[in-house]
Each structure stands twice: as structure tokens, then as C-alpha cells.
Amino acid sequence: METIITVLVGVLVMVAVYLLLSRNFLRIILGSAILSHAIHLLLLAMGGLKEGNAPLISEEGSVYSDALPQALILTAIVISFAVTAFLLVLAYRIYRDTGADNLDSMRRDFDD
Amino acid sequence: MTNVLVLPLLVPLLTAVVLIFFRESLVIQRLLSVLAAAGSAAAGIYLLLRVQSEGIVRLDFGGWEPPYGILFVGDSFALLLVSAASVVTALILIFAFSTIGERFEKMYVYPLMLFLLAGVNGSFLTGDIFNLFVCFEVMLLASYALLVLGGRKVQLQEAFTYVTINVLASWFFLLGIAYLYGAAGTLNMAHLAVRVADSGHDPILTVISLIFLIVFSLKAGLLLYFWLPGSYSAPPAAVAALFGALLTKVGIYAMIRLFTLVFTGAPGLTGSIIAVMAGLTLIGGSIGALSSRDIRQIISYNVVIAVGFILVGLAAGNEAALSGSIYYVLHDMVVKAMLFLAGGLMITLTGKTKIGEMSGLLRNYPALGWLFFAAMLSLTGIPPFSGFIGKVLLGEGLIGAEMYVLLTLAFASSLFVLYSLLRIFLNCFMGESIIGPEEQTPLRKRTLLPVAILGVLTLAIGIGADWLAPFVNDAAAGLADPNVYIEAVLGSGGTADR
């Protein structure tokens, strides 16, 4: 199971890198959002995936899921949400003020 | 009573939240914000004094004993930085009162500055690596908002680069944390140190340490500083001063903390990589500072040079070099704030930004000119100013570690610092005055006061180096011997149940 998740993380990182290397604002922002999700999945996989067990140490059983990665991911998702929201507003504001929707036209506008 | 340890984070944070509700009342905004920064400074200094007699203090949130819960750890290194950061923030706030303008004041500039301070203090104090990530984000989100506040085109454009780079670095930080958790199974920094040492410094852990190195290099501006000069010269003077004084220092702190406490195993590899990066940073920063004509750019490149200089001490890694680095971080916080404020004043008073466009300012504003001169001397490391003692100790440490190339680079960089700032001084302050006495914009005393206090502080750190020495030595000793920190967190028995 961990292997499949790791491959999925790899695919997501690939997509994210492709998007981040483009010049369009929206693609860059989507790229950063996808990268964050890839890393959240990785965090989950790093904690070890076990099926069907509550994150409790029961009296007799010794098999349990690690709850910590989930707490970490929850925090990271909130942060990623805030940052993505900020970036979207920033991109919109740049578009409204300068009419630029990608790095090339922003730079040209800046040089003038 | 270790609850005091949370105050440097909590006081600015809560005050900032309260201030959001008093948007229209400038008096409350100003009064509470400066009180909050001063309060956090007082808590920092109080704890610093206490740590000298009692040893490292820690606060386990919710009573969860380490390694299970999140905790704050106050050792001399962290508390020195907390105190310095809070004092500098308070002075920058006072400067902002008379310069930043009502439009900014009503757009939550003070709450944002306090959020930034809360994030910075939290990063210094935390003993948990995930909590470090969270505090970094608190600080960075505040800095994003401060950078775009005012909404000038150049700010928006620089902000996009700055935010993207930092977001990317943050995700890599999280990636490093994920790997570290997978490899070591803990996030408590002291516990990590024990686990990493126990594993016999697994190669995987060295790879993870390199991920952290890249992350903190991006945040601190070590070699990966390409985003720094642009974004530090875009916002108004008070905000730029706050960035220049605090932001890179947090990256530097995290790097020093992690590489002296947790990843101590492969000093040959990481040490030499840091050494090369620091050397290149010194060269690149010097070239940038010489090639630029914009005052703000020159000052921003001086931030880069300082980052290289401080981390040279980490590369050498012995106690003398580390205490040199600590002195230099403290000194740099004060003097960079002073330099950014003085440079910002020059720009607001003349309305020009390039060094060829102004001249003879010394006639119009003698006090400002001599304060700038003092900041320059201090950065170059002329006694009795504060840069001197840091440079001497760092030099001693480098000779001890037999790193002569770095030693040469570090001290040559001082010359470039001197030259780049002297160029500003000679071009802008000396020469024919171009502004007549009747048409000059008046410079109010209360605007200049914070700059003057910063000047007094740099002089005090230089002259009172003996008085500061016990704290710095304690901090350096703690960094040189990670067991002090580990025992304070896990207890002497804590090392037994690994």
C-alpha cells in the first residue's frame, strides 16, 4: 500500500513541477497547491499505512494507526489553504493593476 | 513559573488580534503595539537572566512530557535572539509611528508587524520541528501581507516572486519533516538528536539533512538569495527594516540549531557544503553591493553578506566561531535595522533612490548623516562598535579550525561592506548641498530617535561586550555540546529510554 501511495506522490510531484515551471500565474498557483497535496500524502505514508485500525492503543492489541501524521496534515492543509488563497488574491490584484497574467508580461510591465 | 516562556509568542499574538478590532483608533494601535513588543522583550530578558542561574527552562504544553507533546525550550541562544528581536521590533514600531502614514496604520500594519514578531519568537523558542514549521508560516504569512501592503506595482510584482519561492521552500520543509518522521519516528528536536545519534548517522539522515539545508538556505538567503534584494527594497522603510533585521535571522537560527543539535553526524560533508555556500554568498553579496546604484539594493545586498558571514561560523563549528556568530547575529539585527531606517529616511527626505541623485545631505541632516556613518563603522567592525567583537571571535574560531580561505573571504567582505556603504556616504552626504535650507523637508526628532537608540545599542553591545559575554558564552557552549540541550529536554534519565 505504501508503495502505491509513494508512486502517486511521485506522479503528483511531477505534475506540480511541470506546472511550477510554466509562466502563467494560475498554473504556478495550482502547481504549488498540488505539490502541497503530494507532500501531505507523503506524510501520511511516512507514518505507515495500516488498514482498519483506530489510532488507539487498545488493551490487548498492539496494531494501531499512527495518529500524528494526520494531525500534522491537518495543520499543513490549513496553512496551504491560507497561502493558496493569498497567492490567488495577489495574482488577481496584479492582473487588475497591470493586466499581466503571466511572469513575462509582468516583467515587461515592470521594466517600462 | 516557566509559563513566562510562552509570553514572547503569546503577547504579540493576542495584542495583534485585539488591535484588529481597533482599526480606527490610532492611539490604541500605537500604544498597544509598542507595549506588546516591549513586553515580549521584557519576558525575553527576564528569562535570559533566569537561565543563567537555573539552566535551560522548558514549557511542556498541556503537561505532555517530552518527547510526546509540543514544547518550548528557552536556552541562552534562543532567548538572546528573542530579546534582541523584540527590542528591535519595538524601535521599528516607534519609527513607523511617524513615517508610515495613516493609510498604512489603518490597514493593520501594526497587527501584522506583531504577528511577524510572534512567528519569529515562536521559531526561536520552539523545541519541536513541526512547530518550527508552523511558526515559520505564521511569520511568513505576516511578511507576505506586509510586503504587499500599500499595493504599489513594484511591491505586487516582487511579492509574487517572494511568496512563490517561500511557499515552495515551505513545502520542501514539510517534505523534510515527513522524511525525518519516517526515518526517526519523532519530531521533538532533542529526541531527534538522540535518535539520529543512535542510528549511527544513517546516510538517509544525511540526505534529509541536505533537504533541510536547502530549505533554510532559501529562507536565510544563504547562496539562494536571488529573491532577497528585490523583495527587501520594495516595501516602506519600517517594513523593510523589520525584514532585514528579523527574517533572514530566523533561517540562520534554524540552520544553526539543527546542524549543531540534530545533524551533527556528518560534519565533514554538511560542514564543507555550508562552508562553500557561505563563501559564495560572501562573494555574490559583495559583487551585488558594489554593482548596484540603488540605496535600498545596496543595503539589501549587505544583508546577504552578513548571512554569509554569520554562517561561516557554523561551518567552522567550534565554540569560538559559534560565539562569534552569536555576537554577530545580535549585532546584525540592531545595525541592519538602523541601516534600513537611515536609508529609508534618505529616500523619503529626498524622494530619490539612486546614489547619484542626491548630494550634500550632511549639511541638511547632520544627525542622520553621522548615524549612517556610525552604522557603517559598526558593520565594518571598527571598535568600539558591536561588529568588532563578533569579527574577532569569528576570526579566532576560523584560525582554530584552519579555514584560511573562508577567513580571507570573510574579512575581505568587510572591506566590500565598507566600500559599498562609503560610496553611499560620500555620494549622498558629502559634496555640494542640492537642497536649500528653506526647501528641505523637516526631519522630526521623534523620527530620528529610534535610529539614534539603535546607534546607542550598537555602541553598547560593542562597549559592554564583557557584560554580554557570559550570556553569549553560555549560548555557544550549549551549541557546541548538544547534550546540554538534550538533557534539559529529556532529563538525564531521558537518554536511557531511547
XYZ file of C-alpha atoms in Angstrom:
610
model
C 0.000 0.000 0.000
C 2.784 2.392 0.886
C 4.432 1.719 -2.464
C 1.311 2.686 -4.393
C 0.942 5.874 -2.386
C 4.591 6.709 -2.966
C 4.154 6.251 -6.716
C 1.088 8.504 -6.548
C 3.150 11.091 -4.688
C 5.750 10.864 -7.434
C 3.153 11.471 -10.138
C 1.724 14.439 -8.237
C 5.178 15.959 -7.757
C 5.808 15.502 -11.490
C 2.605 17.363 -12.347
C 3.408 20.060 -9.789
C 6.918 20.632 -11.123
C 5.573 20.887 -14.677
C 3.021 23.466 -13.587
C 5.502 25.416 -11.455
C 7.884 25.757 -14.373
C 5.269 27.454 -16.552
C 4.873 31.220 -16.696
C 1.161 31.544 -16.141
C 0.196 32.711 -12.628
C -2.704 30.309 -12.303
C -0.599 27.332 -13.297
C 2.090 28.257 -10.778
C -0.501 28.541 -8.024
C -2.102 25.223 -8.989
C 1.374 23.705 -9.085
C 2.109 24.822 -5.538
C -1.277 23.517 -4.369
C -0.695 20.117 -5.974
C 2.819 19.950 -4.541
C 1.400 20.581 -1.088
C -1.064 17.712 -1.535
C 1.695 15.413 -2.726
C 3.620 16.167 0.433
C 0.564 15.648 2.630
C 0.164 12.196 1.112
C 3.837 11.521 1.699
C 3.444 12.494 5.356
C 0.599 10.026 5.626
C 2.633 7.269 4.005
C 5.608 8.030 6.243
C 3.510 7.374 9.327
C 2.845 3.885 7.975
C -0.487 2.871 6.449
C -2.348 0.168 8.286
C -5.804 -0.969 7.401
C -8.859 -0.769 9.544
C -7.449 0.163 12.901
C -8.380 3.113 15.020
C -5.478 5.245 16.224
C -5.882 3.883 19.741
C -3.702 1.557 21.694
C -6.309 -0.960 22.746
C -5.839 -3.067 25.830
C -4.827 -6.260 24.097
C -3.996 -5.347 20.511
C -0.667 -3.921 19.506
C -1.677 -2.967 15.945
C -2.781 0.613 15.666
C -2.506 3.503 13.250
C -0.206 6.399 13.989
C -2.399 9.443 14.554
C 0.360 12.032 14.471
C 0.725 12.326 10.651
C -2.989 13.068 10.428
C -2.645 15.896 12.923
C 0.356 17.226 11.026
C -1.501 17.034 7.704
C -4.500 18.832 9.141
C -2.259 21.712 10.210
C -0.416 21.706 6.897
C -3.684 21.757 4.939
C -4.821 24.850 6.811
C -1.537 26.566 6.062
C -1.624 25.520 2.423
C -5.194 26.808 2.169
C -4.198 30.197 3.563
C -1.160 30.523 1.358
C -3.009 29.468 -1.791
C -5.800 31.934 -1.037
C -3.234 34.684 -0.570
C -1.480 33.815 -3.829
C -4.762 33.792 -5.751
C -5.729 37.216 -4.453
C -2.251 38.514 -5.191
C -2.385 37.190 -8.758
C -5.817 38.734 -9.239
C -4.596 42.058 -7.903
C -1.579 42.041 -10.211
C -3.897 41.240 -13.114
C -6.241 44.084 -12.216
C -3.452 46.621 -11.697
C -1.166 45.746 -14.568
C -3.180 43.493 -16.853
C -0.464 40.861 -16.589
C -1.476 37.240 -16.147
C 1.954 35.696 -16.557
C 5.515 36.340 -15.497
C 6.638 37.550 -18.931
C 4.123 40.333 -19.257
C 4.596 41.264 -15.586
C 8.338 41.639 -16.106
C 7.821 43.697 -19.270
C 5.433 45.939 -17.435
C 7.971 46.272 -14.637
C 10.788 47.302 -16.982
C 8.754 50.106 -18.549
C 6.504 29.729 36.558
C 8.016 28.533 33.320
C 4.771 29.755 31.781
C 6.642 33.006 31.153
C 8.310 31.154 28.312
C 5.210 31.397 26.164
C 4.832 35.166 26.633
C 7.196 36.290 23.824
C 4.875 34.446 21.435
C 1.563 34.994 23.173
C 1.745 38.712 23.974
C 2.338 39.916 20.396
C -0.144 37.380 19.036
C -3.011 38.319 21.343
C -2.283 42.029 21.093
C -2.365 41.776 17.312
C -5.745 40.051 17.452
C -7.096 42.712 19.795
C -5.724 45.511 17.603
C -7.692 44.258 14.611
C -10.823 45.427 16.422
C -9.423 48.928 16.999
C -8.721 49.773 13.399
C -9.806 53.401 13.629
C -8.115 54.317 16.898
C -4.513 55.195 16.115
C -3.666 55.928 19.748
C -4.653 52.448 20.897
C -2.932 50.883 17.890
C 0.353 52.626 18.588
C 0.324 52.291 22.341
C -0.618 48.628 22.499
C 1.700 47.543 19.714
C 4.782 49.112 21.262
C 3.772 47.821 24.695
C 3.414 44.310 23.292
C 6.870 44.377 21.710
C 8.357 45.817 24.911
C 6.537 43.211 26.992
C 7.905 40.401 24.910
C 11.378 41.923 25.205
C 10.983 42.126 28.990
C 9.913 38.474 29.159
C 12.889 37.530 26.994
C 15.383 39.386 29.145
C 13.862 38.106 32.396
C 14.126 34.529 31.162
C 17.628 35.095 29.887
C 18.716 36.156 33.359
C 16.915 33.198 34.907
C 18.504 30.712 32.548
C 21.946 31.781 33.780
C 21.213 30.564 37.286
C 18.781 27.706 36.644
C 19.886 26.307 33.336
C 17.667 25.770 30.326
C 13.961 26.258 31.016
C 11.252 24.439 29.164
C 7.489 24.531 28.972
C 5.537 21.392 28.044
C 2.201 22.443 26.633
C -0.719 20.616 28.200
C 1.607 18.798 30.571
C 2.667 16.302 27.902
C 6.158 15.258 28.853
C 8.703 15.241 26.055
C 9.062 13.534 23.642
C 5.256 13.356 23.287
C 3.960 16.880 23.339
C 4.903 20.178 21.788
C 7.220 22.199 23.948
C 9.076 25.480 24.142
C 12.711 25.386 25.152
C 14.465 28.523 26.327
C 18.239 28.316 26.224
C 20.583 31.292 26.140
C 20.891 31.284 22.357
C 17.145 31.363 21.737
C 16.468 33.895 24.473
C 19.225 36.268 23.357
C 17.638 36.303 19.919
C 14.118 36.688 21.328
C 15.189 39.689 23.400
C 17.067 41.319 20.527
C 14.242 40.712 18.047
C 11.634 42.189 20.400
C 13.707 45.264 21.236
C 14.434 45.935 17.570
C 10.758 45.477 16.685
C 9.722 47.949 19.385
C 12.126 50.548 17.993
C 10.981 49.935 14.419
C 7.387 50.372 15.588
C 8.282 53.748 17.110
C 9.902 54.707 13.825
C 6.793 53.606 11.955
C 4.538 55.871 14.071
C 5.881 58.997 12.444
C 6.776 57.732 8.991
C 4.452 55.065 7.730
C 1.353 57.208 7.273
C -2.247 56.927 8.324
C -3.238 54.846 5.309
C -0.921 52.036 6.371
C -1.849 52.400 10.016
C -5.487 51.804 9.178
C -4.593 48.836 7.019
C -3.432 46.788 10.007
C 0.288 47.401 9.646
C 0.883 47.164 13.422
C -1.052 43.924 13.929
C 0.855 42.428 11.008
C 4.183 43.506 12.469
C 3.201 41.904 15.767
C 2.135 38.684 14.020
C 5.551 38.664 12.402
C 7.222 39.121 15.779
C 5.106 36.331 17.249
C 6.178 33.984 14.473
C 9.820 34.958 14.860
C 9.794 34.480 18.646
C 7.934 31.198 18.309
C 10.528 29.925 15.843
C 13.316 30.799 18.252
C 11.693 29.157 21.251
C 10.109 26.002 19.942
C 11.616 22.618 20.639
C 9.569 20.725 18.107
C 10.438 20.690 14.445
C 6.872 20.675 13.173
C 6.077 23.565 15.457
C 9.069 25.319 13.924
C 7.396 24.884 10.533
C 4.144 26.353 11.857
C 5.900 29.344 13.445
C 7.789 29.904 10.190
C 4.460 30.026 8.386
C 2.977 32.496 10.880
C 5.980 34.722 10.304
C 5.931 34.285 6.526
C 2.208 34.928 6.103
C 2.601 38.161 8.061
C 5.570 39.084 5.889
C 3.606 38.396 2.677
C 0.880 40.742 3.821
C 3.390 43.391 4.940
C 5.207 43.185 1.623
C 2.109 43.927 -0.463
C 0.653 46.486 1.946
C 0.357 49.747 0.064
C -0.190 47.929 -3.205
C 2.352 49.723 -5.389
C 3.080 47.854 -8.615
C 6.659 47.027 -7.712
C 5.525 45.617 -4.370
C 2.966 43.350 -6.013
C 5.462 42.109 -8.545
C 8.209 41.455 -6.046
C 5.665 39.835 -3.752
C 4.727 37.235 -6.337
C 8.315 36.024 -6.603
C 8.835 36.222 -2.862
C 5.650 34.345 -1.994
C 6.176 31.642 -4.610
C 9.753 30.994 -3.530
C 8.812 30.865 0.128
C 5.797 28.635 -0.457
C 7.984 26.249 -2.404
C 10.590 26.300 0.359
C 7.860 25.654 2.925
C 6.684 22.557 1.064
C 10.225 21.301 0.960
C 10.440 21.951 4.687
C 7.348 19.797 5.124
C 8.890 17.173 2.859
C 11.987 17.116 5.049
C 9.810 16.756 8.141
C 7.911 13.859 6.527
C 11.130 12.021 5.693
C 12.559 12.740 9.110
C 9.444 11.401 10.784
C 9.593 8.312 8.615
C 13.271 7.759 9.392
C 13.467 8.714 13.056
C 9.846 8.428 14.219
C 9.832 11.601 16.310
C 9.583 15.347 15.859
C 10.925 16.593 19.177
C 14.278 18.162 18.373
C 16.120 16.800 21.403
C 14.644 13.348 20.871
C 15.582 13.576 17.201
C 19.140 14.369 18.210
C 19.260 11.225 20.340
C 17.654 9.031 17.684
C 19.892 10.369 14.919
C 22.994 9.821 17.020
C 21.812 6.303 17.898
C 21.246 5.357 14.295
C 24.963 5.871 13.776
C 24.251 8.650 11.315
C 22.497 6.730 8.653
C 23.214 8.023 5.107
C 19.456 8.562 4.688
C 19.620 11.055 7.535
C 22.441 12.875 5.789
C 20.247 13.192 2.696
C 17.417 14.509 4.862
C 19.792 16.990 6.452
C 20.631 18.258 2.972
C 16.930 18.853 2.256
C 16.791 20.962 5.404
C 19.953 22.730 4.336
C 18.319 23.749 1.040
C 15.142 24.870 2.810
C 16.905 27.034 5.362
C 19.320 28.372 2.762
C 16.318 29.652 0.836
C 14.821 31.211 3.945
C 18.063 32.663 5.245
C 19.411 33.764 1.865
C 22.499 31.566 2.031
C 23.629 31.326 -1.597
C 19.967 31.050 -2.683
C 19.447 34.771 -2.118
C 18.269 35.784 -5.597
C 14.817 36.716 -4.280
C 16.137 38.838 -1.428
C 17.376 42.202 -2.785
C 14.240 42.822 -4.847
C 11.720 41.998 -2.185
C 13.575 43.772 0.633
C 13.773 47.009 -1.308
C 10.102 47.154 -2.322
C 8.211 47.902 0.954
C 8.375 51.126 3.032
C 11.421 51.711 5.254
C 9.943 50.475 8.531
C 8.747 47.203 6.991
C 12.000 46.703 5.089
C 13.921 47.259 8.331
C 11.814 44.620 10.045
C 12.503 42.179 7.206
C 16.211 42.960 7.082
C 16.612 42.686 10.845
C 14.498 39.607 11.558
C 13.508 37.407 8.640
C 16.834 36.035 7.490
C 17.906 35.630 11.121
C 15.201 33.062 11.703
C 16.533 30.965 8.837
C 20.030 31.354 10.254
C 18.808 30.372 13.717
C 17.061 27.265 12.394
C 20.140 26.253 10.468
C 22.494 26.726 13.414
C 20.102 24.936 15.769
C 19.519 21.960 13.513
C 23.105 21.468 12.441
C 24.568 21.820 15.919
C 21.897 19.754 17.661
C 20.422 17.141 15.350
C 22.574 16.615 12.287
C 25.946 16.586 13.935
C 26.986 13.282 12.453
C 28.432 14.197 9.111
C 30.235 17.444 9.855
C 32.709 16.713 7.076
C 30.019 16.718 4.414
C 27.451 19.257 5.612
C 30.181 21.420 7.134
C 32.041 21.718 3.862
C 28.852 22.315 1.891
C 27.894 25.115 4.284
C 31.429 26.482 4.043
C 31.312 26.608 0.237
C 27.835 28.134 0.264
C 28.842 30.754 2.823
C 31.942 31.629 0.822
C 29.957 32.019 -2.390
C 27.336 34.076 -0.554
C 30.055 36.450 0.643
C 31.389 36.824 -2.903
C 27.958 37.182 -4.509
C 26.731 39.639 -1.897
C 29.858 41.762 -2.285
C 29.514 41.860 -6.066
C 25.841 42.781 -5.724
C 26.564 45.532 -3.210
C 29.225 47.044 -5.459
C 27.307 46.804 -8.717
C 24.089 48.386 -7.519
C 23.325 52.097 -7.539
C 20.030 51.955 -5.692
C 20.494 52.657 -1.974
C 17.942 50.055 -0.925
C 19.536 47.428 -3.146
C 22.996 48.119 -1.714
C 21.650 47.770 1.814
C 19.779 44.578 0.888
C 22.960 43.063 -0.535
C 24.619 43.923 2.770
C 22.051 41.624 4.394
C 23.274 38.865 2.082
C 26.901 39.470 3.023
C 26.003 39.294 6.712
C 24.220 35.964 6.208
C 27.346 34.533 4.628
C 29.479 35.958 7.405
C 27.371 34.509 10.214
C 27.205 31.045 8.669
C 30.954 30.938 8.181
C 30.916 30.476 11.964
C 28.614 27.469 11.646
C 30.901 25.980 9.008
C 33.874 26.269 11.372
C 31.715 24.795 14.117
C 33.996 25.313 17.116
C 32.958 27.205 20.203
C 34.857 30.409 19.480
C 33.427 30.638 15.965
C 29.909 29.910 17.203
C 30.090 32.594 19.867
C 31.392 34.945 17.173
C 28.352 34.071 15.089
C 26.010 34.695 18.011
C 27.547 38.103 18.701
C 27.302 38.877 15.033
C 23.644 37.863 14.754
C 22.747 40.158 17.653
C 24.843 42.965 16.238
C 23.417 42.472 12.774
C 19.802 42.651 13.947
C 20.443 46.038 15.517
C 22.639 47.526 12.819
C 20.665 46.259 9.826
C 17.524 47.790 11.313
C 19.458 51.030 11.789
C 20.827 50.955 8.253
C 17.460 50.245 6.661
C 15.820 53.026 8.678
C 18.563 55.535 7.850
C 18.492 54.577 4.170
C 14.710 54.762 4.142
C 14.848 58.239 5.686
C 17.273 59.408 3.000
C 14.848 58.230 0.357
C 11.738 59.744 1.924
C 13.504 63.056 2.581
C 14.862 63.489 -0.935
C 12.365 61.475 -2.948
C 15.279 59.898 -4.829
C 16.579 56.340 -4.622
C 19.844 56.286 -6.606
C 23.147 57.372 -5.125
C 23.997 59.758 -7.986
C 20.806 61.737 -7.461
C 21.481 63.212 -4.049
C 24.398 65.038 -2.551
C 25.420 67.104 0.429
C 22.774 65.737 2.746
C 25.171 66.148 5.668
C 24.525 69.899 5.588
C 20.771 69.401 5.706
C 20.565 66.492 8.109
C 23.851 66.200 10.053
C 22.434 63.855 12.700
C 21.155 61.388 10.105
C 24.487 61.518 8.290
C 26.540 60.696 11.354
C 24.159 57.940 12.399
C 24.560 56.391 8.962
C 28.314 56.751 9.379
C 28.154 55.010 12.760
C 26.143 52.136 11.283
C 28.742 51.829 8.545
C 31.633 51.689 11.002
C 29.785 49.150 13.095
C 29.100 46.878 10.127
C 32.697 47.074 9.034
C 33.767 46.029 12.502
C 35.558 49.108 13.791
C 35.822 49.179 17.600
C 34.157 50.296 19.837
C 31.087 49.354 17.801
C 29.399 45.964 18.066
C 30.631 44.409 14.820
C 34.179 44.268 16.118
C 33.855 41.648 18.818
C 31.915 39.250 16.587
C 34.531 39.533 13.868
C 37.414 38.952 16.266
C 35.852 35.824 17.763
C 34.860 34.503 14.358
C 38.400 35.085 13.107
C 39.783 33.246 16.124
C 37.426 30.331 15.506
C 38.318 30.137 11.833
C 42.013 30.104 12.591
C 41.323 27.383 15.148
C 39.512 25.356 12.503
C 42.259 26.122 9.970
C 39.839 27.506 7.386
C 42.037 30.167 5.911
C 40.198 30.633 2.620
C 36.952 31.369 4.429
C 38.826 33.616 6.824
C 40.164 35.640 3.918
C 36.763 35.821 2.246
C 35.011 36.809 5.465
C 37.393 39.621 6.214
C 37.629 40.766 2.609
C 33.844 41.039 2.627
C 34.143 43.604 5.430
C 36.111 45.774 3.056
C 33.387 45.485 0.447
C 30.785 46.357 3.065
C 32.843 49.416 3.938
C 33.326 50.389 0.295
C 29.688 49.946 -0.695
C 28.426 51.994 2.255
C 31.178 54.569 1.987
C 30.041 55.076 -1.592
C 26.587 55.970 -0.294
C 28.073 58.223 2.364
C 30.454 60.073 0.040
C 27.930 60.475 -2.771
C 24.876 61.349 -0.763
C 26.099 63.044 2.389
C 29.298 64.732 1.260
C 29.655 67.248 -1.540
C 27.595 70.262 -2.585
C 24.250 70.519 -0.940
C 21.499 70.434 -3.545
C 18.647 71.200 -1.183
C 18.445 74.735 0.150
C 17.800 75.230 3.873
C 14.354 76.688 3.247
C 13.122 73.995 0.879
C 14.321 70.979 2.821
C 11.755 68.597 4.254
C 11.970 68.881 8.024
C 13.229 65.787 9.828
C 11.382 65.454 13.092
C 13.220 64.441 16.243
C 10.898 61.578 17.050
C 11.540 60.098 13.626
C 15.242 60.119 14.233
C 15.016 58.964 17.844
C 14.640 55.208 17.155
C 17.596 55.323 14.766
C 19.629 57.081 17.435
C 18.623 54.494 20.043
C 19.704 51.725 17.693
C 23.002 53.572 17.328
C 23.373 53.685 21.108
C 22.553 49.961 21.251
C 25.254 49.018 18.764
C 27.723 51.106 20.750
C 26.512 49.484 23.975
C 26.923 45.959 22.592
C 30.423 46.907 21.499
C 31.491 48.537 24.763
C 29.510 46.223 27.005
C 30.780 43.076 25.288
C 32.195 41.935 28.622
C 28.796 42.272 30.216
C 27.192 40.338 27.386
C 29.940 37.704 27.345
C 28.509 35.300 29.974
C 25.237 35.006 28.039
C 26.921 34.526 24.688
C 29.436 32.057 26.091
C 26.645 30.058 27.679
C 24.783 30.050 24.374
C 27.878 28.991 22.435
C 28.702 26.282 24.960
C 25.151 24.979 24.595
C 25.545 24.864 20.833
C 28.962 23.224 20.956
C 27.749 20.477 23.293
C 24.262 19.306 22.265
C 23.974 17.080 25.355
C 23.197 20.130 27.489
C 20.080 20.795 25.426
C 19.111 17.135 25.197
C 19.371 16.598 28.945
C 17.384 19.729 29.680
C 14.558 18.462 27.495
C 14.538 14.726 28.048
C 16.031 14.736 31.536
C 19.203 12.860 32.381
C 17.136 9.678 32.501
C 15.561 10.535 29.166
C 18.613 9.421 27.292
C 18.221 5.967 28.829
C 14.903 5.031 27.231
C 15.848 5.728 23.695
